[in-house]
PDB file of C-alpha atoms in Angstrom:
ATOM      1  CA  MET A   1    -123.167 -29.507-101.864  1.00 72.00           C
ATOM      2  CA  LYS A   2    -125.624 -28.790 -98.969  1.00 74.00           C
ATOM      3  CA  LEU A   3    -123.411 -26.733 -97.396  1.00 78.00           C
ATOM      4  CA  LYS A   4    -123.222 -24.559-100.683  1.00 80.00           C
ATOM      5  CA  LEU A   5    -126.836 -24.578-100.645  1.00 78.00           C
ATOM      6  CA  LEU A   6    -126.880 -23.084 -97.104  1.00 78.00           C
ATOM      7  CA  TYR A   7    -124.604 -20.228 -98.112  1.00 79.00           C
ATOM      8  CA  ILE A   8    -126.803 -19.570-101.234  1.00 83.00           C
ATOM      9  CA  ILE A   9    -129.890 -19.215 -99.164  1.00 82.00           C
ATOM     10  CA  ALA A  10    -128.109 -17.572 -96.392  1.00 78.00           C
ATOM     11  CA  LEU A  11    -126.890 -14.714 -98.879  1.00 75.00           C
ATOM     12  CA  ILE A  12    -130.351 -14.789-100.657  1.00 78.00           C
ATOM     13  CA  LEU A  13    -131.813 -14.047 -97.223  1.00 72.00           C
ATOM     14  CA  GLY A  14    -129.074 -11.594 -96.226  1.00 71.00           C
ATOM     15  CA  VAL A  15    -129.529  -9.567 -99.452  1.00 68.00           C
ATOM     16  CA  MET A  16    -133.261  -9.396 -98.987  1.00 69.00           C
ATOM     17  CA  GLY A  17    -133.490  -8.630 -95.485  1.00 66.00           C
ATOM     18  CA  CYS A  18    -131.292  -5.480 -96.135  1.00 65.00           C
ATOM     19  CA  LYS A  19    -134.147  -4.172 -98.694  1.00 62.00           C
ATOM     20  CA  SER A  20    -135.739  -1.064 -97.282  1.00 68.00           C
ATOM     21  CA  PRO A  21    -139.297  -1.660 -96.529  1.00 69.00           C
ATOM     22  CA  GLU A  22    -142.000  -0.422 -98.851  1.00 73.00           C
ATOM     23  CA  ALA A  23    -144.776   2.240 -97.770  1.00 75.00           C
ATOM     24  CA  ARG A  24    -148.287   0.552 -97.511  1.00 77.00           C
ATOM     25  CA  ARG A  25    -150.640   2.271 -99.806  1.00 75.00           C
ATOM     26  CA  PRO A  26    -154.365   3.108 -98.621  1.00 71.00           C
ATOM     27  CA  VAL A  27    -156.968   0.670 -99.841  1.00 72.00           C
ATOM     28  CA  THR A  28    -159.480   3.595-100.478  1.00 69.00           C
ATOM     29  CA  GLN A  29    -158.305   7.330-100.904  1.00 63.00           C
ATOM     30  CA  ASN A  30    -160.346  10.202 -99.952  1.00 64.00           C
ATOM     31  CA  SER A  31    -160.065  13.255-102.268  1.00 67.00           C
ATOM     32  CA  GLY A  32    -161.358  15.538 -99.378  1.00 72.00           C
ATOM     33  CA  SER A  33    -165.055  15.885-101.126  1.00 82.00           C
ATOM     34  CA  PHE A  34    -166.566  15.453 -97.850  1.00 83.00           C
ATOM     35  CA  ILE A  35    -165.368  18.427 -96.388  1.00 87.00           C
ATOM     36  CA  ASN A  36    -165.567  20.374 -99.335  1.00 88.00           C
ATOM     37  CA  GLU A  37    -169.318  19.556 -99.379  1.00 90.00           C
ATOM     38  CA  SER A  38    -169.639  20.181 -95.878  1.00 89.00           C
ATOM     39  CA  ILE A  39    -168.016  23.709 -96.392  1.00 91.00           C
ATOM     40  CA  GLN A  40    -170.410  24.571 -99.390  1.00 93.00           C
ATOM     41  CA  ARG A  41    -173.540  23.382 -96.874  1.00 93.00           C
ATOM     42  CA  ASN A  42    -172.831  25.374 -94.451  1.00 93.00           C
ATOM     43  CA  LYS A  43    -172.087  28.519 -96.423  1.00 94.00           C
ATOM     44  CA  LYS A  44    -175.743  28.095 -97.996  1.00 96.00           C
ATOM     45  CA  LEU A  45    -177.212  27.434 -94.779  1.00 95.00           C
ATOM     46  CA  VAL A  46    -175.470  30.986 -93.354  1.00 95.00           C
ATOM     47  CA  ALA A  47    -176.524  32.824 -96.425  1.00 96.00           C
ATOM     48  CA  LYS A  48    -180.282  31.304 -95.906  1.00 97.00           C
ATOM     49  CA  GLU A  49    -180.535  32.404 -92.218  1.00 96.00           C
ATOM     50  CA  GLU A  50    -178.677  35.974 -92.874  1.00 96.00           C
ATOM     51  CA  ALA A  51    -181.474  36.477 -95.974  1.00 97.00           C
ATOM     52  CA  ILE A  52    -184.248  35.719 -93.608  1.00 96.00           C
ATOM     53  CA  ILE A  53    -182.673  37.856 -90.477  1.00 97.00           C
ATOM     54  CA  LEU A  54    -182.135  40.830 -92.943  1.00 96.00           C
ATOM     55  CA  LYS A  55    -185.824  40.361 -94.184  1.00 96.00           C
ATOM     56  CA  MET A  56    -186.857  40.507 -90.816  1.00 96.00           C
ATOM     57  CA  ILE A  57    -185.070  43.603 -89.893  1.00 96.00           C
ATOM     58  CA  GLN A  58    -185.967  45.439 -92.988  1.00 96.00           C
ATOM     59  CA  GLN A  59    -189.764  44.787 -91.912  1.00 95.00           C
ATOM     60  CA  ASP A  60    -189.152  46.140 -88.681  1.00 94.00           C
ATOM     61  CA  SER A  61    -189.051  49.801 -88.730  1.00 92.00           C
ATOM     62  CA  THR A  62    -189.315  50.331 -84.837  1.00 95.00           C
ATOM     63  CA  GLN A  63    -185.676  49.285 -84.043  1.00 95.00           C
ATOM     64  CA  ASP A  64    -182.442  50.685 -85.071  1.00 95.00           C
ATOM     65  CA  TYR A  65    -180.496  47.418 -85.614  1.00 97.00           C
ATOM     66  CA  ILE A  66    -176.554  47.504 -85.558  1.00 97.00           C
ATOM     67  CA  ALA A  67    -174.682  44.676 -87.665  1.00 97.00           C
ATOM     68  CA  SER A  68    -171.740  43.448 -85.267  1.00 96.00           C
ATOM     69  CA  SER A  69    -168.804  42.728 -86.818  1.00 95.00           C
ATOM     70  CA  ASN A  70    -168.975  39.204 -85.170  1.00 94.00           C
ATOM     71  CA  GLY A  71    -171.778  38.203 -87.575  1.00 95.00           C
ATOM     72  CA  PHE A  72    -174.771  39.043 -85.612  1.00 97.00           C
ATOM     73  CA  TRP A  73    -177.354  42.104 -85.464  1.00 98.00           C
ATOM     74  CA  TYR A  74    -178.624  43.839 -82.023  1.00 98.00           C
ATOM     75  CA  TYR A  75    -180.633  46.687 -80.828  1.00 97.00           C
ATOM     76  CA  TYR A  76    -180.904  48.838 -77.468  1.00 97.00           C
ATOM     77  CA  ASN A  77    -184.194  48.297 -75.546  1.00 97.00           C
ATOM     78  CA  LYS A  78    -182.367  50.262 -72.701  1.00 95.00           C
ATOM     79  CA  LYS A  79    -179.177  52.052 -73.357  1.00 93.00           C
ATOM     80  CA  SER A  80    -176.893  53.643 -70.559  1.00 86.00           C
ATOM     81  CA  THR A  81    -177.223  57.388 -70.838  1.00 81.00           C
ATOM     82  CA  ASP A  82    -174.460  57.659 -67.657  1.00 77.00           C
ATOM     83  CA  SER A  83    -171.492  59.373 -69.423  1.00 69.00           C
ATOM     84  CA  LEU A  84    -169.426  57.847 -66.183  1.00 72.00           C
ATOM     85  CA  ASN A  85    -170.645  54.366 -67.017  1.00 67.00           C
ATOM     86  CA  VAL A  86    -168.223  53.635 -69.901  1.00 77.00           C
ATOM     87  CA  GLU A  87    -166.782  50.229 -68.681  1.00 87.00           C
ATOM     88  CA  MET A  88    -167.809  46.799 -70.777  1.00 91.00           C
ATOM     89  CA  PRO A  89    -166.909  43.563 -69.510  1.00 94.00           C
ATOM     90  CA  GLU A  90    -163.365  42.201 -70.444  1.00 93.00           C
ATOM     91  CA  TYR A  91    -161.644  38.909 -70.130  1.00 93.00           C
ATOM     92  CA  GLY A  92    -162.080  37.478 -66.362  1.00 92.00           C
ATOM     93  CA  ASP A  93    -164.670  40.266 -65.515  1.00 95.00           C
ATOM     94  CA  VAL A  94    -167.746  38.418 -63.707  1.00 96.00           C
ATOM     95  CA  VAL A  95    -170.876  39.429 -65.236  1.00 97.00           C
ATOM     96  CA  ARG A  96    -174.529  39.075 -63.842  1.00 97.00           C
ATOM     97  CA  PHE A  97    -177.293  38.917 -66.175  1.00 97.00           C
ATOM     98  CA  ASP A  98    -180.753  37.676 -67.205  1.00 96.00           C
ATOM     99  CA  TYR A  99    -181.874  36.641 -70.654  1.00 97.00           C
ATOM    100  CA  ASN A 100    -184.709  34.837 -72.633  1.00 97.00           C
ATOM    101  CA  ILE A 101    -184.806  33.016 -75.783  1.00 97.00           C
ATOM    102  CA  LYS A 102    -187.008  33.193 -79.027  1.00 97.00           C
ATOM    103  CA  ALA A 103    -187.445  31.578 -82.292  1.00 96.00           C
ATOM    104  CA  LEU A 104    -187.190  33.996 -85.100  1.00 96.00           C
ATOM    105  CA  ASP A 105    -190.988  34.128 -85.076  1.00 94.00           C
ATOM    106  CA  GLY A 106    -190.953  35.998 -81.718  1.00 93.00           C
ATOM    107  CA  ASN A 107    -192.216  32.552 -79.812  1.00 95.00           C
ATOM    108  CA  TYR A 108    -190.398  32.236 -76.615  1.00 96.00           C
ATOM    109  CA  ILE A 109    -188.363  29.045 -76.177  1.00 96.00           C
ATOM    110  CA  TYR A 110    -187.075  30.173 -72.770  1.00 96.00           C
ATOM    111  CA  ASP A 111    -188.686  32.957 -70.990  1.00 91.00           C
ATOM    112  CA  VAL A 112    -187.001  34.940 -68.629  1.00 81.00           C
ATOM    113  CA  GLY A 113    -188.294  32.964 -65.592  1.00 85.00           C
ATOM    114  CA  GLU A 114    -187.442  29.900 -66.981  1.00 93.00           C
ATOM    115  CA  ILE A 115    -183.666  30.647 -67.225  1.00 93.00           C
ATOM    116  CA  PRO A 116    -181.931  31.752 -63.727  1.00 94.00           C
ATOM    117  CA  THR A 117    -180.036  34.834 -63.554  1.00 94.00           C
ATOM    118  CA  LYS A 118    -176.642  33.934 -64.843  1.00 94.00           C
ATOM    119  CA  ARG A 119    -172.920  34.496 -63.261  1.00 95.00           C
ATOM    120  CA  TYR A 120    -170.366  34.305 -65.888  1.00 95.00           C
ATOM    121  CA  ALA A 121    -166.823  34.836 -65.838  1.00 95.00           C
ATOM    122  CA  MET A 122    -165.921  36.421 -69.068  1.00 95.00           C
ATOM    123  CA  ASP A 123    -164.236  34.125 -71.691  1.00 93.00           C
ATOM    124  CA  ARG A 124    -163.231  31.736 -68.749  1.00 92.00           C
ATOM    125  CA  GLU A 125    -166.600  29.405 -68.703  1.00 91.00           C
ATOM    126  CA  ASN A 126    -168.741  28.135 -71.422  1.00 92.00           C
ATOM    127  CA  LEU A 127    -171.629  30.018 -73.007  1.00 93.00           C
ATOM    128  CA  PHE A 128    -172.762  29.933 -76.442  1.00 94.00           C
ATOM    129  CA  GLY A 129    -170.657  32.069 -78.589  1.00 93.00           C
ATOM    130  CA  GLY A 130    -173.003  34.960 -79.867  1.00 96.00           C
ATOM    131  CA  LEU A 131    -173.922  35.653 -76.228  1.00 97.00           C
ATOM    132  CA  ARG A 132    -170.335  35.662 -75.153  1.00 96.00           C
ATOM    133  CA  GLU A 133    -169.618  38.346 -77.775  1.00 97.00           C
ATOM    134  CA  GLY A 134    -172.750  40.326 -77.205  1.00 97.00           C
ATOM    135  CA  LEU A 135    -171.866  40.966 -73.282  1.00 97.00           C
ATOM    136  CA  LYS A 136    -168.817  42.399 -74.419  1.00 95.00           C
ATOM    137  CA  LEU A 137    -170.617  45.103 -76.257  1.00 95.00           C
ATOM    138  CA  MET A 138    -172.759  45.734 -73.073  1.00 96.00           C
ATOM    139  CA  LYS A 139    -172.690  48.289 -70.364  1.00 94.00           C
ATOM    140  CA  GLU A 140    -174.253  47.766 -66.697  1.00 93.00           C
ATOM    141  CA  GLY A 141    -177.745  48.130 -66.656  1.00 93.00           C
ATOM    142  CA  GLU A 142    -178.324  47.857 -70.271  1.00 95.00           C
ATOM    143  CA  THR A 143    -180.792  45.624 -72.083  1.00 97.00           C
ATOM    144  CA  VAL A 144    -179.999  44.596 -75.395  1.00 98.00           C
ATOM    145  CA  THR A 145    -181.864  42.389 -78.050  1.00 98.00           C
ATOM    146  CA  PHE A 146    -179.491  40.108 -80.278  1.00 98.00           C
ATOM    147  CA  ILE A 147    -180.298  38.361 -83.302  1.00 98.00           C
ATOM    148  CA  PHE A 148    -177.784  35.344 -83.551  1.00 98.00           C
ATOM    149  CA  PRO A 149    -177.832  33.258 -86.642  1.00 97.00           C
ATOM    150  CA  SER A 150    -177.717  29.392 -85.558  1.00 96.00           C
ATOM    151  CA  HIS A 151    -173.616  29.264 -85.863  1.00 96.00           C
ATOM    152  CA  LYS A 152    -173.424  32.177 -83.337  1.00 97.00           C
ATOM    153  CA  ALA A 153    -176.312  30.493 -81.033  1.00 96.00           C
ATOM    154  CA  PHE A 154    -176.349  26.865 -80.740  1.00 96.00           C
ATOM    155  CA  GLY A 155    -175.390  25.285 -83.956  1.00 93.00           C
ATOM    156  CA  TYR A 156    -175.771  21.906 -85.234  1.00 91.00           C
ATOM    157  CA  TYR A 157    -176.285  20.174 -82.085  1.00 92.00           C
ATOM    158  CA  GLY A 158    -178.977  22.603 -80.452  1.00 93.00           C
ATOM    159  CA  ASP A 159    -179.014  22.656 -76.666  1.00 93.00           C
ATOM    160  CA  LYS A 160    -180.238  19.197 -76.523  1.00 90.00           C
ATOM    161  CA  ASP A 161    -183.566  20.229 -74.898  1.00 92.00           C
ATOM    162  CA  ARG A 162    -185.868  22.694 -76.861  1.00 94.00           C
ATOM    163  CA  ILE A 163    -183.673  24.335 -79.470  1.00 95.00           C
ATOM    164  CA  GLY A 164    -182.906  21.983 -82.543  1.00 93.00           C
ATOM    165  CA  THR A 165    -180.388  21.938 -85.120  1.00 94.00           C
ATOM    166  CA  ASN A 166    -179.273  25.081 -87.233  1.00 95.00           C
ATOM    167  CA  ILE A 167    -181.828  27.255 -85.261  1.00 96.00           C
ATOM    168  CA  PRO A 168    -181.214  31.249 -85.286  1.00 97.00           C
ATOM    169  CA  ILE A 169    -182.505  32.701 -82.282  1.00 97.00           C
ATOM    170  CA  ILE A 170    -183.508  36.084 -80.685  1.00 98.00           C
ATOM    171  CA  THR A 171    -182.325  36.868 -76.885  1.00 97.00           C
ATOM    172  CA  GLU A 172    -182.877  39.794 -74.980  1.00 97.00           C
ATOM    173  CA  VAL A 173    -180.049  40.428 -72.327  1.00 97.00           C
ATOM    174  CA  THR A 174    -180.093  42.621 -69.408  1.00 97.00           C
ATOM    175  CA  LEU A 175    -176.676  43.338 -68.071  1.00 96.00           C
ATOM    176  CA  HIS A 176    -177.126  43.946 -64.142  1.00 96.00           C
ATOM    177  CA  SER A 177    -173.608  44.050 -62.893  1.00 95.00           C
ATOM    178  CA  ILE A 178    -170.011  43.729 -64.082  1.00 94.00           C
ATOM    179  CA  THR A 179    -167.280  42.926 -61.376  1.00 93.00           C
ATOM    180  CA  GLN A 180    -163.948  43.729 -62.411  1.00 87.00           C
ATOM    181  CA  GLU A 181    -161.174  40.889 -62.012  1.00 73.00           C
ATOM    182  CA  ILE A 182    -158.730  41.934 -59.414  1.00 67.00           C
ATOM    183  CA  ASN A 183    -155.278  40.411 -60.290  1.00 57.00           C
ATOM    184  CA  THR A 184    -153.251  39.720 -57.154  1.00 46.00           C
ATOM    185  CA  ASN A 185    -150.516  38.648 -59.215  1.00 47.00           C
ATOM    186  CA  LYS A 186    -149.758  41.516 -60.653  1.00 43.00           C
ATOM    187  CA  SER A 187    -146.116  42.772 -60.000  1.00 44.00           C
ATOM    188  CA  ASP A 188    -144.614  46.308 -59.972  1.00 43.00           C
ATOM    189  CA  ASN A 189    -141.536  45.990 -62.696  1.00 42.00           C
TER     190      ASN A 189
END
């Protein structure tokens, strides 16, 4: 009798052991509403900043603003008239430039003397997005004023010093030199 009982228990355990495991269901389920709300918040922020910038541009009749395809505006303070100087920085080129940063009201956040002259290898080093894209539009010797919405400047985090969260900026950039990348790994195929 005990032997039959052991066989039955072993048979039941064997059958139960062959059962495939069931997936556990999460305790809570997110519908993605946080991400959707964040997207809507960011769209509203961008629209608000762009409206402020466009109003500022409309009120300034002294400059000819150009809308960049990258989502910012700019005008030339000093444009290169040298027809031989047509080169703009490309990937890997080292540029040397000065710049300042102002709030949209025109007050300096960082003046030219506060930011040392920068040497930057194009697209190989960290630099805020708008300035990285703006440098690609410049020629050696030019001075350009850029107006960047916050998402093209320092964004949500700011610069962790003087520029706060979601602050659009104006920056005047002077490109002193472009040193072309010398690629010694090119082969003659």
